Amino acid sequence: MSNETEILSRIENIMKKNKKGLSISDIATKLKLNRNSTSKYLSILKAKGRVEMVKYGPAKVFFPCERTPIISLLNITSEGILVLDRKLRVKNVNETFILMFHLSKKELINKNLNKSQIPIFNNPKFQKSLFRALRGDESELEIKMESNSGTSYFQINFIPISFDGGKPGVVLCIKDITDRKKTELELSKSEEQYRVIIESIGDPIFVLDIDYNIIFYNKAMDEWLKDLGLDRIKLNRSLFENFSFIKYKKKEIIGRYQDAIANKKPIININHTKINENKSIVTETRKIPVFHNEKIIQIITIIRDITDQYKAEQKLKESEELFRTITEQNDLGIGIHRKGNFSYCNKAFANITGFQVEEILNWKYEDLLEIIHPDDIPKIKKISQEILLEKKIKEIKLSYRIITKQGDIKRIKHFSKPIKHAKGLSRLMSIVEITPIKEIDQKITEQQYEFEKVILNNQRNVLF
């Protein structure tokens, strides 16, 4: 044994003088030993951690080991450290471990690990990883521990080592990850609640990561795609891979997402999208950026299919344009009002009353009454009150006098009927000036009266 110790010592001295490294043959020459014996002694030193070996092709080159002794590292790490021999006896322990588990060094040194009364060491997964480490396999394990003080979580690294003499051992690096784990669990809970909320929203929704990959979508989205005859979303694939029909405007779409991210607030866009030769849709898309610690992590996209609404609005717009074309080219004064508040009147209406269109659109019920001739106000008020009280009056036909803005008195014929309008049940009214007709009627009546007087006088003269 003393001869072996002497040879090992000689090899270490040789290595210290040749820090650039030596091959087995070089060391054997200096020792004046055969190559096989030298290789055996080098293996012992390597197992003890006294020398290091590096392969250069087929050659093995040995260097003096310059590793820091493990004992000097124990108390400068934030992790709990336990050094075990092959019989699972505690050979060393640092202060972090002692504080972590509220034990004393005396209770641990040279005691079997299984008698330490620390719950995590009895865990079957821990035992399996420990024995694997004794066979040279390094591994990592997360373990949950229940105790009187609550639930704790630990991350344990199992690192195989060799003691002097080449006997195996294990270093356990134990990190308390309770705070991190609880945060992860809270985040997981929040994520679950967040998904429940998204599922409960009736509009189609999908969620993008920062690389524009779809990482989640709700049932409404799935059903909407099915109604459109489109394929289901493939998770963790890009937005443009899932919806190839929008690739042609990829730059525009990404630009809108980037606007939402830059402004740190939702943006709404109206999109006209051609799905195929026979199908186009109109959508209102709300892009909502999600930030964590000032860093973008996700973008929620909410879609409202407004195709039917858009088509209806287009038809309404066409109808309104046709209505305006007809009314603006008509000599009839035409207006739409609800309880005396006008939402529309044409130029002819303005010309008859002597007011500007803008003035009439600001009228209230009282303003409408002001243009009525005082003698005709009672009958107008009666009808107006019934309209204001929303009594069932289908159609109104009457004539009355108005006083224009310029002070002229005009006689008009009035016709109105109820209509359904954007602002509720309204009345469509039309007016036409009949003053000249009334004047002619008046003259005919007067002339007829004079003629009858002449006839009557003539008859008297004949009789007498």
Tab-separated table of C-alpha atoms in Angstrom:
chain	number	residue	atom	x	y	z
A	1	MET	CA	0.000	0.000	0.000
A	2	SER	CA	2.890	2.339	0.886
A	3	ASN	CA	4.442	1.638	-2.535
A	4	GLU	CA	1.147	2.636	-4.253
A	5	THR	CA	0.942	5.821	-2.166
A	6	GLU	CA	4.497	6.679	-3.100
A	7	ILE	CA	3.854	6.173	-6.820
A	8	LEU	CA	0.677	8.296	-6.682
A	9	SER	CA	2.637	11.036	-4.934
A	10	ARG	CA	5.411	10.845	-7.553
A	11	ILE	CA	2.846	11.157	-10.383
A	12	GLU	CA	1.318	14.241	-8.738
A	13	ASN	CA	4.769	15.838	-8.444
A	14	ILE	CA	5.484	15.076	-12.115
A	15	MET	CA	2.145	16.620	-13.099
A	16	LYS	CA	2.821	19.773	-11.070
A	17	LYS	CA	6.064	20.296	-12.979
A	18	ASN	CA	4.353	19.748	-16.350
A	19	LYS	CA	1.229	21.854	-16.227
A	20	LYS	CA	0.873	21.808	-20.018
A	21	GLY	CA	-0.018	18.131	-19.787
A	22	LEU	CA	1.583	14.732	-20.368
A	23	SER	CA	0.527	11.580	-22.151
A	24	ILE	CA	0.480	8.173	-20.468
A	25	SER	CA	3.696	7.243	-22.313
A	26	ASP	CA	5.450	10.433	-21.122
A	27	ILE	CA	4.477	9.763	-17.490
A	28	ALA	CA	5.435	6.043	-17.756
A	29	THR	CA	8.914	7.037	-19.050
A	30	LYS	CA	9.465	9.451	-16.162
A	31	LEU	CA	8.264	6.841	-13.621
A	32	LYS	CA	10.192	4.060	-15.333
A	33	LEU	CA	7.019	1.929	-15.201
A	34	ASN	CA	5.187	0.088	-17.941
A	35	ARG	CA	2.307	1.853	-19.666
A	36	ASN	CA	-0.484	-0.340	-18.209
A	37	SER	CA	0.605	0.214	-14.579
A	38	THR	CA	0.900	3.942	-15.185
A	39	SER	CA	-2.618	4.029	-16.689
A	40	LYS	CA	-3.979	2.258	-13.577
A	41	TYR	CA	-2.417	4.838	-11.194
A	42	LEU	CA	-3.665	7.725	-13.352
A	43	SER	CA	-7.196	6.300	-13.155
A	44	ILE	CA	-6.989	6.303	-9.343
A	45	LEU	CA	-5.850	9.941	-9.312
A	46	LYS	CA	-8.579	10.890	-11.762
A	47	ALA	CA	-11.223	9.222	-9.560
A	48	LYS	CA	-9.893	11.190	-6.570
A	49	GLY	CA	-10.131	14.396	-8.542
A	50	ARG	CA	-6.340	14.973	-8.430
A	51	VAL	CA	-5.788	14.951	-12.214
A	52	GLU	CA	-7.853	15.782	-15.293
A	53	MET	CA	-7.807	14.045	-18.641
A	54	VAL	CA	-8.478	15.531	-22.092
A	55	LYS	CA	-8.679	13.514	-25.307
A	56	TYR	CA	-6.829	14.724	-28.405
A	57	GLY	CA	-7.824	12.235	-31.087
A	58	PRO	CA	-6.674	8.790	-29.900
A	59	ALA	CA	-4.265	10.278	-27.323
A	60	LYS	CA	-5.148	10.948	-23.676
A	61	VAL	CA	-3.387	13.933	-22.098
A	62	PHE	CA	-3.343	14.398	-18.313
A	63	PHE	CA	-3.139	17.696	-16.435
A	64	PRO	CA	-2.827	18.559	-12.740
A	65	CYS	CA	-6.282	19.205	-11.329
A	66	GLU	CA	-6.936	22.831	-10.377
A	67	ARG	CA	-10.504	22.433	-9.113
A	68	THR	CA	-11.527	24.322	-6.022
A	69	PRO	CA	-12.141	21.897	-3.126
A	70	ILE	CA	-15.863	21.421	-2.628
A	71	ILE	CA	-15.635	22.238	1.079
A	72	SER	CA	-14.634	25.829	0.249
A	73	LEU	CA	-17.754	26.285	-1.913
A	74	LEU	CA	-20.344	25.003	0.539
A	75	ASN	CA	-21.063	28.265	2.343
A	76	ILE	CA	-20.863	30.673	-0.596
A	77	THR	CA	-23.844	29.245	-2.448
A	78	SER	CA	-27.489	30.165	-1.859
A	79	GLU	CA	-28.507	26.521	-2.229
A	80	GLY	CA	-28.607	23.949	0.532
A	81	ILE	CA	-25.741	21.460	0.057
A	82	LEU	CA	-25.477	17.914	1.400
A	83	VAL	CA	-22.486	15.630	0.687
A	84	LEU	CA	-23.327	11.921	0.995
A	85	ASP	CA	-21.140	8.836	0.799
A	86	ARG	CA	-22.235	5.609	-0.846
A	87	LYS	CA	-23.910	4.471	2.384
A	88	LEU	CA	-25.979	7.693	2.344
A	89	ARG	CA	-24.169	9.067	5.404
A	90	VAL	CA	-23.947	12.855	5.575
A	91	LYS	CA	-20.268	13.802	5.217
A	92	ASN	CA	-20.748	17.542	4.959
A	93	VAL	CA	-23.507	20.149	5.020
A	94	ASN	CA	-23.639	23.919	4.593
A	95	GLU	CA	-25.319	26.608	6.694
A	96	THR	CA	-28.048	27.205	4.071
A	97	PHE	CA	-29.280	23.620	4.404
A	98	ILE	CA	-29.246	23.826	8.217
A	99	LEU	CA	-31.333	27.022	8.153
A	100	MET	CA	-33.608	25.667	5.461
A	101	PHE	CA	-34.693	22.646	7.509
A	102	HIS	CA	-34.130	24.029	11.044
A	103	LEU	CA	-31.546	21.381	12.021
A	104	SER	CA	-28.086	21.430	13.612
A	105	LYS	CA	-24.901	20.143	12.034
A	106	LYS	CA	-24.542	17.671	14.909
A	107	GLU	CA	-27.911	16.104	14.023
A	108	LEU	CA	-26.718	15.417	10.464
A	109	ILE	CA	-22.962	14.667	10.231
A	110	ASN	CA	-22.246	10.945	9.844
A	111	LYS	CA	-25.970	10.157	10.200
A	112	ASN	CA	-27.854	8.185	7.582
A	113	LEU	CA	-29.939	10.471	5.378
A	114	ASN	CA	-33.026	8.269	5.767
A	115	LYS	CA	-32.999	8.920	9.536
A	116	SER	CA	-33.067	12.711	9.177
A	117	GLN	CA	-36.886	12.978	9.491
A	118	ILE	CA	-36.981	15.348	6.528
A	119	PRO	CA	-40.138	14.361	4.539
A	120	ILE	CA	-38.769	14.974	1.038
A	121	PHE	CA	-36.031	12.383	1.539
A	122	ASN	CA	-38.650	9.638	1.905
A	123	ASN	CA	-40.236	10.471	-1.430
A	124	PRO	CA	-39.960	7.483	-3.850
A	125	LYS	CA	-38.871	9.744	-6.720
A	126	PHE	CA	-36.129	11.211	-4.519
A	127	GLN	CA	-34.880	7.730	-3.553
A	128	LYS	CA	-34.813	6.634	-7.191
A	129	SER	CA	-32.808	9.700	-8.304
A	130	LEU	CA	-30.422	9.285	-5.352
A	131	PHE	CA	-29.483	5.701	-6.250
A	132	ARG	CA	-29.125	6.659	-9.903
A	133	ALA	CA	-26.614	9.340	-8.825
A	134	LEU	CA	-24.593	6.715	-6.927
A	135	ARG	CA	-24.355	4.862	-10.248
A	136	GLY	CA	-23.045	8.007	-11.934
A	137	ASP	CA	-26.249	9.538	-13.399
A	138	GLU	CA	-26.792	13.242	-12.792
A	139	SER	CA	-30.432	14.396	-12.574
A	140	GLU	CA	-32.801	17.112	-11.367
A	141	LEU	CA	-36.100	16.786	-9.482
A	142	GLU	CA	-38.873	19.043	-8.171
A	143	ILE	CA	-40.519	17.874	-4.936
A	144	LYS	CA	-43.485	19.129	-2.950
A	145	MET	CA	-43.288	18.896	0.861
A	146	GLU	CA	-46.200	19.193	3.297
A	147	SER	CA	-45.408	20.200	6.884
A	148	ASN	CA	-46.987	21.945	9.869
A	149	SER	CA	-45.771	25.280	8.502
A	150	GLY	CA	-47.489	24.715	5.160
A	151	THR	CA	-46.594	23.569	1.659
A	152	SER	CA	-43.039	23.970	0.345
A	153	TYR	CA	-41.458	23.220	-3.021
A	154	PHE	CA	-37.819	22.257	-3.646
A	155	GLN	CA	-35.630	21.782	-6.686
A	156	ILE	CA	-32.926	19.157	-6.098
A	157	ASN	CA	-29.876	18.463	-8.262
A	158	PHE	CA	-28.215	15.051	-7.807
A	159	ILE	CA	-24.487	15.285	-8.689
A	160	PRO	CA	-22.321	12.124	-8.643
A	161	ILE	CA	-18.849	12.555	-7.056
A	162	SER	CA	-15.851	10.390	-6.105
A	163	PHE	CA	-14.118	10.444	-2.721
A	164	ASP	CA	-10.427	9.728	-2.174
A	165	GLY	CA	-9.895	6.093	-2.991
A	166	GLY	CA	-12.462	6.275	-5.813
A	167	LYS	CA	-15.527	5.505	-3.711
A	168	PRO	CA	-18.759	7.024	-5.085
A	169	GLY	CA	-20.809	9.677	-3.385
A	170	VAL	CA	-23.490	12.243	-4.133
A	171	VAL	CA	-23.808	15.992	-3.696
A	172	LEU	CA	-27.371	17.219	-3.233
A	173	CYS	CA	-27.960	20.850	-4.241
A	174	ILE	CA	-31.330	21.837	-2.783
A	175	LYS	CA	-33.059	25.085	-3.753
A	176	ASP	CA	-36.220	26.379	-2.074
A	177	ILE	CA	-38.524	27.353	-4.961
A	178	THR	CA	-41.695	27.774	-2.868
A	179	ASP	CA	-42.248	31.438	-3.767
A	180	ARG	CA	-41.645	30.836	-7.466
A	181	LYS	CA	-43.877	27.760	-7.500
A	182	LYS	CA	-46.727	29.531	-5.718
A	183	THR	CA	-46.475	32.383	-8.207
A	184	GLU	CA	-46.601	29.875	-11.065
A	185	LEU	CA	-49.664	28.228	-9.524
A	186	GLU	CA	-51.358	31.617	-9.122
A	187	LEU	CA	-50.534	32.455	-12.715
A	188	SER	CA	-51.894	29.089	-13.793
A	189	LYS	CA	-55.078	29.801	-11.860
A	190	SER	CA	-55.327	33.262	-13.428
A	191	GLU	CA	-54.707	31.732	-16.860
A	192	GLU	CA	-57.529	29.277	-16.267
A	193	GLN	CA	-59.892	32.071	-15.192
A	194	TYR	CA	-58.808	34.139	-18.183
A	195	ARG	CA	-59.630	31.242	-20.528
A	196	VAL	CA	-63.036	30.752	-18.862
A	197	ILE	CA	-63.806	34.442	-19.431
A	198	ILE	CA	-62.774	34.228	-23.091
A	199	GLU	CA	-64.907	31.097	-23.564
A	200	SER	CA	-67.906	32.885	-22.042
A	201	ILE	CA	-67.768	35.725	-24.582
A	202	GLY	CA	-70.086	35.073	-27.498
A	203	ASP	CA	-67.874	36.694	-30.143
A	204	PRO	CA	-65.125	34.709	-31.908
A	205	ILE	CA	-61.785	35.227	-30.119
A	206	PHE	CA	-58.231	34.035	-30.662
A	207	VAL	CA	-55.021	34.846	-28.768
A	208	LEU	CA	-51.637	35.464	-30.415
A	209	ASP	CA	-48.169	35.225	-28.897
A	210	ILE	CA	-45.517	37.828	-29.737
A	211	ASP	CA	-44.578	35.895	-32.906
A	212	TYR	CA	-48.206	36.007	-34.184
A	213	ASN	CA	-48.809	32.317	-33.506
A	214	ILE	CA	-52.328	31.373	-32.358
A	215	ILE	CA	-52.017	29.889	-28.869
A	216	PHE	CA	-55.693	29.820	-27.855
A	217	TYR	CA	-59.159	30.308	-29.344
A	218	ASN	CA	-62.682	29.975	-27.992
A	219	LYS	CA	-65.615	27.811	-29.028
A	220	ALA	CA	-67.355	30.738	-30.729
A	221	MET	CA	-64.323	31.082	-33.032
A	222	ASP	CA	-64.481	27.400	-33.899
A	223	GLU	CA	-68.202	27.599	-34.721
A	224	TRP	CA	-67.775	30.774	-36.788
A	225	LEU	CA	-65.066	29.164	-38.922
A	226	LYS	CA	-67.260	26.109	-39.388
A	227	ASP	CA	-70.149	28.316	-40.582
A	228	LEU	CA	-67.807	29.934	-43.097
A	229	GLY	CA	-66.664	26.531	-44.340
A	230	LEU	CA	-63.080	27.109	-43.119
A	231	ASP	CA	-60.675	24.666	-41.473
A	232	ARG	CA	-60.218	24.548	-37.701
A	233	ILE	CA	-57.354	26.518	-36.202
A	234	LYS	CA	-54.053	24.701	-35.686
A	235	LEU	CA	-52.571	25.858	-32.405
A	236	ASN	CA	-49.014	27.206	-32.271
A	237	ARG	CA	-49.167	27.931	-36.001
A	238	SER	CA	-48.987	31.473	-37.351
A	239	LEU	CA	-52.044	33.618	-38.004
A	240	PHE	CA	-51.222	33.645	-41.717
A	241	GLU	CA	-50.669	29.888	-41.893
A	242	ASN	CA	-54.110	29.311	-40.365
A	243	PHE	CA	-55.803	31.943	-42.562
A	244	SER	CA	-53.953	31.803	-45.865
A	245	PHE	CA	-56.543	34.065	-47.539
A	246	ILE	CA	-55.172	37.107	-45.610
A	247	LYS	CA	-51.533	36.572	-46.573
A	248	TYR	CA	-51.812	39.201	-49.306
A	249	LYS	CA	-52.305	41.906	-46.660
A	250	LYS	CA	-49.886	40.497	-44.056
A	251	LYS	CA	-47.897	43.748	-43.853
A	252	GLU	CA	-51.051	45.785	-43.241
A	253	ILE	CA	-52.357	43.417	-40.538
A	254	ILE	CA	-49.027	43.232	-38.669
A	255	GLY	CA	-48.848	47.018	-38.859
A	256	ARG	CA	-52.202	47.289	-37.059
A	257	TYR	CA	-51.095	44.879	-34.325
A	258	GLN	CA	-47.894	46.879	-33.882
A	259	ASP	CA	-49.962	50.078	-33.572
A	260	ALA	CA	-51.929	48.489	-30.705
A	261	ILE	CA	-48.686	47.408	-29.017
A	262	ALA	CA	-47.015	50.795	-29.491
A	263	ASN	CA	-50.033	52.697	-28.135
A	264	LYS	CA	-50.564	50.139	-25.337
A	265	LYS	CA	-54.313	50.212	-25.887
A	266	PRO	CA	-56.930	48.352	-27.973
A	267	ILE	CA	-57.609	49.407	-31.537
A	268	ILE	CA	-60.653	48.634	-33.691
A	269	ASN	CA	-60.544	48.050	-37.449
A	270	ILE	CA	-63.213	47.334	-40.049
A	271	ASN	CA	-61.930	44.695	-42.458
A	272	HIS	CA	-63.281	43.676	-45.871
A	273	THR	CA	-61.936	40.193	-46.556
A	274	LYS	CA	-62.341	37.988	-49.598
A	275	ILE	CA	-62.283	34.362	-48.452
A	276	ASN	CA	-62.694	32.850	-51.914
A	277	GLU	CA	-64.230	33.664	-55.302
A	278	ASN	CA	-67.761	33.279	-53.952
A	279	LYS	CA	-67.466	34.545	-50.392
A	280	SER	CA	-66.531	37.879	-48.836
A	281	ILE	CA	-67.026	39.025	-45.261
A	282	VAL	CA	-66.905	42.288	-43.341
A	283	THR	CA	-65.583	42.138	-39.763
A	284	GLU	CA	-65.004	44.538	-36.904
A	285	THR	CA	-61.743	43.420	-35.277
A	286	ARG	CA	-60.646	44.544	-31.811
A	287	LYS	CA	-56.939	44.000	-31.088
A	288	ILE	CA	-56.087	44.085	-27.357
A	289	PRO	CA	-52.402	43.962	-26.287
A	290	VAL	CA	-51.630	42.172	-22.982
A	291	PHE	CA	-48.592	43.374	-21.024
A	292	HIS	CA	-46.678	41.945	-18.059
A	293	ASN	CA	-44.032	44.100	-16.373
A	294	GLU	CA	-44.240	46.535	-19.298
A	295	LYS	CA	-43.480	43.718	-21.746
A	296	ILE	CA	-45.927	42.541	-24.409
A	297	ILE	CA	-46.797	38.877	-23.893
A	298	GLN	CA	-50.014	38.281	-25.862
A	299	ILE	CA	-52.527	39.945	-28.170
A	300	ILE	CA	-56.221	39.133	-27.827
A	301	THR	CA	-58.241	39.472	-31.033
A	302	ILE	CA	-62.037	39.764	-30.829
A	303	ILE	CA	-64.003	39.463	-34.077
A	304	ARG	CA	-67.539	40.641	-34.830
A	305	ASP	CA	-68.916	39.474	-38.151
A	306	ILE	CA	-70.836	42.538	-39.401
A	307	THR	CA	-71.356	41.297	-42.962
A	308	ASP	CA	-75.186	41.297	-42.706
A	309	GLN	CA	-75.179	44.633	-40.894
A	310	TYR	CA	-72.861	46.131	-43.530
A	311	LYS	CA	-75.081	44.910	-46.367
A	312	ALA	CA	-78.170	46.314	-44.632
A	313	GLU	CA	-76.415	49.659	-44.112
A	314	GLN	CA	-75.377	49.711	-47.756
A	315	LYS	CA	-78.990	49.105	-48.841
A	316	LEU	CA	-80.175	51.802	-46.459
A	317	LYS	CA	-77.557	54.180	-47.813
A	318	GLU	CA	-78.655	53.430	-51.371
A	319	SER	CA	-82.284	53.917	-50.338
A	320	GLU	CA	-81.471	57.228	-48.644
A	321	GLU	CA	-79.537	58.408	-51.686
A	322	LEU	CA	-82.501	57.509	-53.919
A	323	PHE	CA	-84.879	59.256	-51.500
A	324	ARG	CA	-82.766	62.412	-51.509
A	325	THR	CA	-82.436	62.345	-55.293
A	326	ILE	CA	-86.223	62.188	-55.673
A	327	THR	CA	-87.040	64.734	-52.983
A	328	GLU	CA	-84.418	67.282	-54.009
A	329	GLN	CA	-85.776	67.299	-57.546
A	330	ASN	CA	-89.382	67.658	-56.381
A	331	ASP	CA	-91.427	70.860	-56.095
A	332	LEU	CA	-93.237	69.431	-53.080
A	333	GLY	CA	-91.892	70.582	-49.732
A	334	ILE	CA	-90.922	67.345	-47.957
A	335	GLY	CA	-89.817	66.911	-44.338
A	336	ILE	CA	-89.427	64.207	-41.697
A	337	HIS	CA	-90.020	65.082	-38.068
A	338	ARG	CA	-90.550	63.411	-34.714
A	339	LYS	CA	-92.640	65.384	-32.254
A	340	GLY	CA	-91.785	68.602	-34.108
A	341	ASN	CA	-88.029	67.936	-34.286
A	342	PHE	CA	-86.987	67.741	-37.940
A	343	SER	CA	-84.394	65.223	-39.083
A	344	TYR	CA	-84.788	66.038	-42.765
A	345	CYS	CA	-86.271	68.630	-45.092
A	346	ASN	CA	-85.705	69.355	-48.753
A	347	LYS	CA	-84.958	72.647	-50.493
A	348	ALA	CA	-88.560	73.072	-51.657
A	349	PHE	CA	-89.763	72.908	-48.016
A	350	ALA	CA	-87.260	75.636	-47.150
A	351	ASN	CA	-88.320	77.765	-50.126
A	352	ILE	CA	-92.003	77.590	-49.194
A	353	THR	CA	-91.393	78.562	-45.547
A	354	GLY	CA	-88.668	81.125	-46.332
A	355	PHE	CA	-86.188	79.534	-43.880
A	356	GLN	CA	-82.823	77.871	-44.521
A	357	VAL	CA	-82.601	74.055	-44.352
A	358	GLU	CA	-80.108	74.326	-41.467
A	359	GLU	CA	-82.566	76.483	-39.495
A	360	ILE	CA	-85.447	74.036	-39.979
A	361	LEU	CA	-83.302	71.090	-38.820
A	362	ASN	CA	-82.852	72.929	-35.508
A	363	TRP	CA	-86.605	73.545	-35.022
A	364	LYS	CA	-88.483	72.433	-31.951
A	365	TYR	CA	-92.245	71.984	-31.719
A	366	GLU	CA	-92.662	75.610	-30.628
A	367	ASP	CA	-90.751	76.860	-33.682
A	368	LEU	CA	-93.089	74.909	-35.957
A	369	LEU	CA	-96.138	76.549	-34.355
A	370	GLU	CA	-94.658	80.020	-34.773
A	371	ILE	CA	-94.983	79.936	-38.571
A	372	ILE	CA	-98.721	79.057	-38.400
A	373	HIS	CA	-101.161	81.930	-38.981
A	374	PRO	CA	-102.750	82.870	-35.607
A	375	ASP	CA	-106.271	82.121	-36.885
A	376	ASP	CA	-105.262	78.578	-37.860
A	377	ILE	CA	-103.282	77.688	-34.722
A	378	PRO	CA	-106.243	76.133	-32.753
A	379	LYS	CA	-106.904	73.391	-35.335
A	380	ILE	CA	-103.170	72.726	-35.785
A	381	LYS	CA	-102.646	72.508	-32.012
A	382	LYS	CA	-105.420	69.971	-31.648
A	383	ILE	CA	-103.903	67.654	-34.240
A	384	SER	CA	-100.349	68.280	-32.985
A	385	GLN	CA	-101.271	67.369	-29.401
A	386	GLU	CA	-102.718	64.062	-30.564
A	387	ILE	CA	-99.500	63.370	-32.465
A	388	LEU	CA	-97.333	64.339	-29.498
A	389	LEU	CA	-99.368	62.038	-27.245
A	390	GLU	CA	-98.731	59.306	-29.868
A	391	LYS	CA	-102.388	58.626	-30.476
A	392	LYS	CA	-103.089	56.545	-33.549
A	393	ILE	CA	-103.386	59.095	-36.353
A	394	LYS	CA	-102.661	57.468	-39.651
A	395	GLU	CA	-102.899	60.207	-42.214
A	396	ILE	CA	-103.516	63.938	-42.039
A	397	LYS	CA	-104.844	66.082	-44.890
A	398	LEU	CA	-105.582	69.742	-44.271
A	399	SER	CA	-104.884	73.245	-45.457
A	400	TYR	CA	-103.862	76.255	-43.402
A	401	ARG	CA	-101.951	79.505	-43.643
A	402	ILE	CA	-98.347	80.096	-42.684
A	403	ILE	CA	-96.319	83.265	-42.157
A	404	THR	CA	-92.933	82.963	-43.846
A	405	LYS	CA	-89.684	84.238	-42.379
A	406	GLN	CA	-90.065	87.251	-44.688
A	407	GLY	CA	-93.563	87.974	-43.329
A	408	ASP	CA	-95.535	86.777	-46.360
A	409	ILE	CA	-98.785	84.915	-45.774
A	410	LYS	CA	-99.102	81.715	-47.754
A	411	ARG	CA	-101.827	79.130	-47.854
A	412	ILE	CA	-100.546	75.581	-48.040
A	413	LYS	CA	-101.997	72.132	-48.413
A	414	HIS	CA	-100.494	69.653	-45.922
A	415	PHE	CA	-100.300	65.855	-46.080
A	416	SER	CA	-98.519	63.633	-43.528
A	417	LYS	CA	-98.359	59.995	-42.450
A	418	PRO	CA	-96.413	57.951	-39.872
A	419	ILE	CA	-93.227	56.165	-40.961
A	420	LYS	CA	-90.574	54.024	-39.257
A	421	HIS	CA	-87.321	55.953	-39.115
A	422	ALA	CA	-83.838	55.505	-37.590
A	423	LYS	CA	-84.846	57.791	-34.702
A	424	GLY	CA	-88.111	55.985	-34.030
A	425	LEU	CA	-91.668	56.440	-35.260
A	426	SER	CA	-91.691	59.727	-37.197
A	427	ARG	CA	-93.958	61.543	-39.648
A	428	LEU	CA	-93.311	62.155	-43.317
A	429	MET	CA	-94.949	65.403	-44.327
A	430	SER	CA	-95.329	67.176	-47.645
A	431	ILE	CA	-96.567	70.713	-48.254
A	432	VAL	CA	-97.491	72.627	-51.397
A	433	GLU	CA	-98.398	76.270	-51.732
A	434	ILE	CA	-101.996	76.766	-52.925
A	435	THR	CA	-102.197	80.549	-52.426
A	436	PRO	CA	-102.649	81.355	-56.185
A	437	ILE	CA	-105.438	78.775	-56.485
A	438	LYS	CA	-107.166	80.165	-53.423
A	439	GLU	CA	-106.875	83.705	-54.833
A	440	ILE	CA	-108.435	82.607	-58.134
A	441	ASP	CA	-111.197	80.794	-56.239
A	442	GLN	CA	-111.769	83.960	-54.199
A	443	LYS	CA	-111.986	86.148	-57.338
A	444	ILE	CA	-114.393	83.731	-59.034
A	445	THR	CA	-116.526	83.727	-55.889
A	446	GLU	CA	-116.519	87.551	-55.776
A	447	GLN	CA	-117.311	87.883	-59.479
A	448	GLN	CA	-120.053	85.313	-59.179
A	449	TYR	CA	-121.492	87.279	-56.268
A	450	GLU	CA	-121.418	90.538	-58.316
A	451	PHE	CA	-122.967	88.755	-61.289
A	452	GLU	CA	-125.754	87.386	-59.117
A	453	LYS	CA	-126.392	90.900	-57.778
A	454	VAL	CA	-126.674	92.263	-61.341
A	455	ILE	CA	-129.083	89.508	-62.344
A	456	LEU	CA	-131.162	90.103	-59.253
A	457	ASN	CA	-131.355	93.852	-59.939
A	458	ASN	CA	-132.316	93.266	-63.568
A	459	GLN	CA	-135.085	90.937	-62.503
A	460	ARG	CA	-136.457	93.619	-60.185
A	461	ASN	CA	-136.394	96.231	-62.941
A	462	VAL	CA	-138.339	93.911	-65.253
A	463	LEU	CA	-140.947	93.212	-62.626
A	464	PHE	CA	-141.556	96.826	-61.811
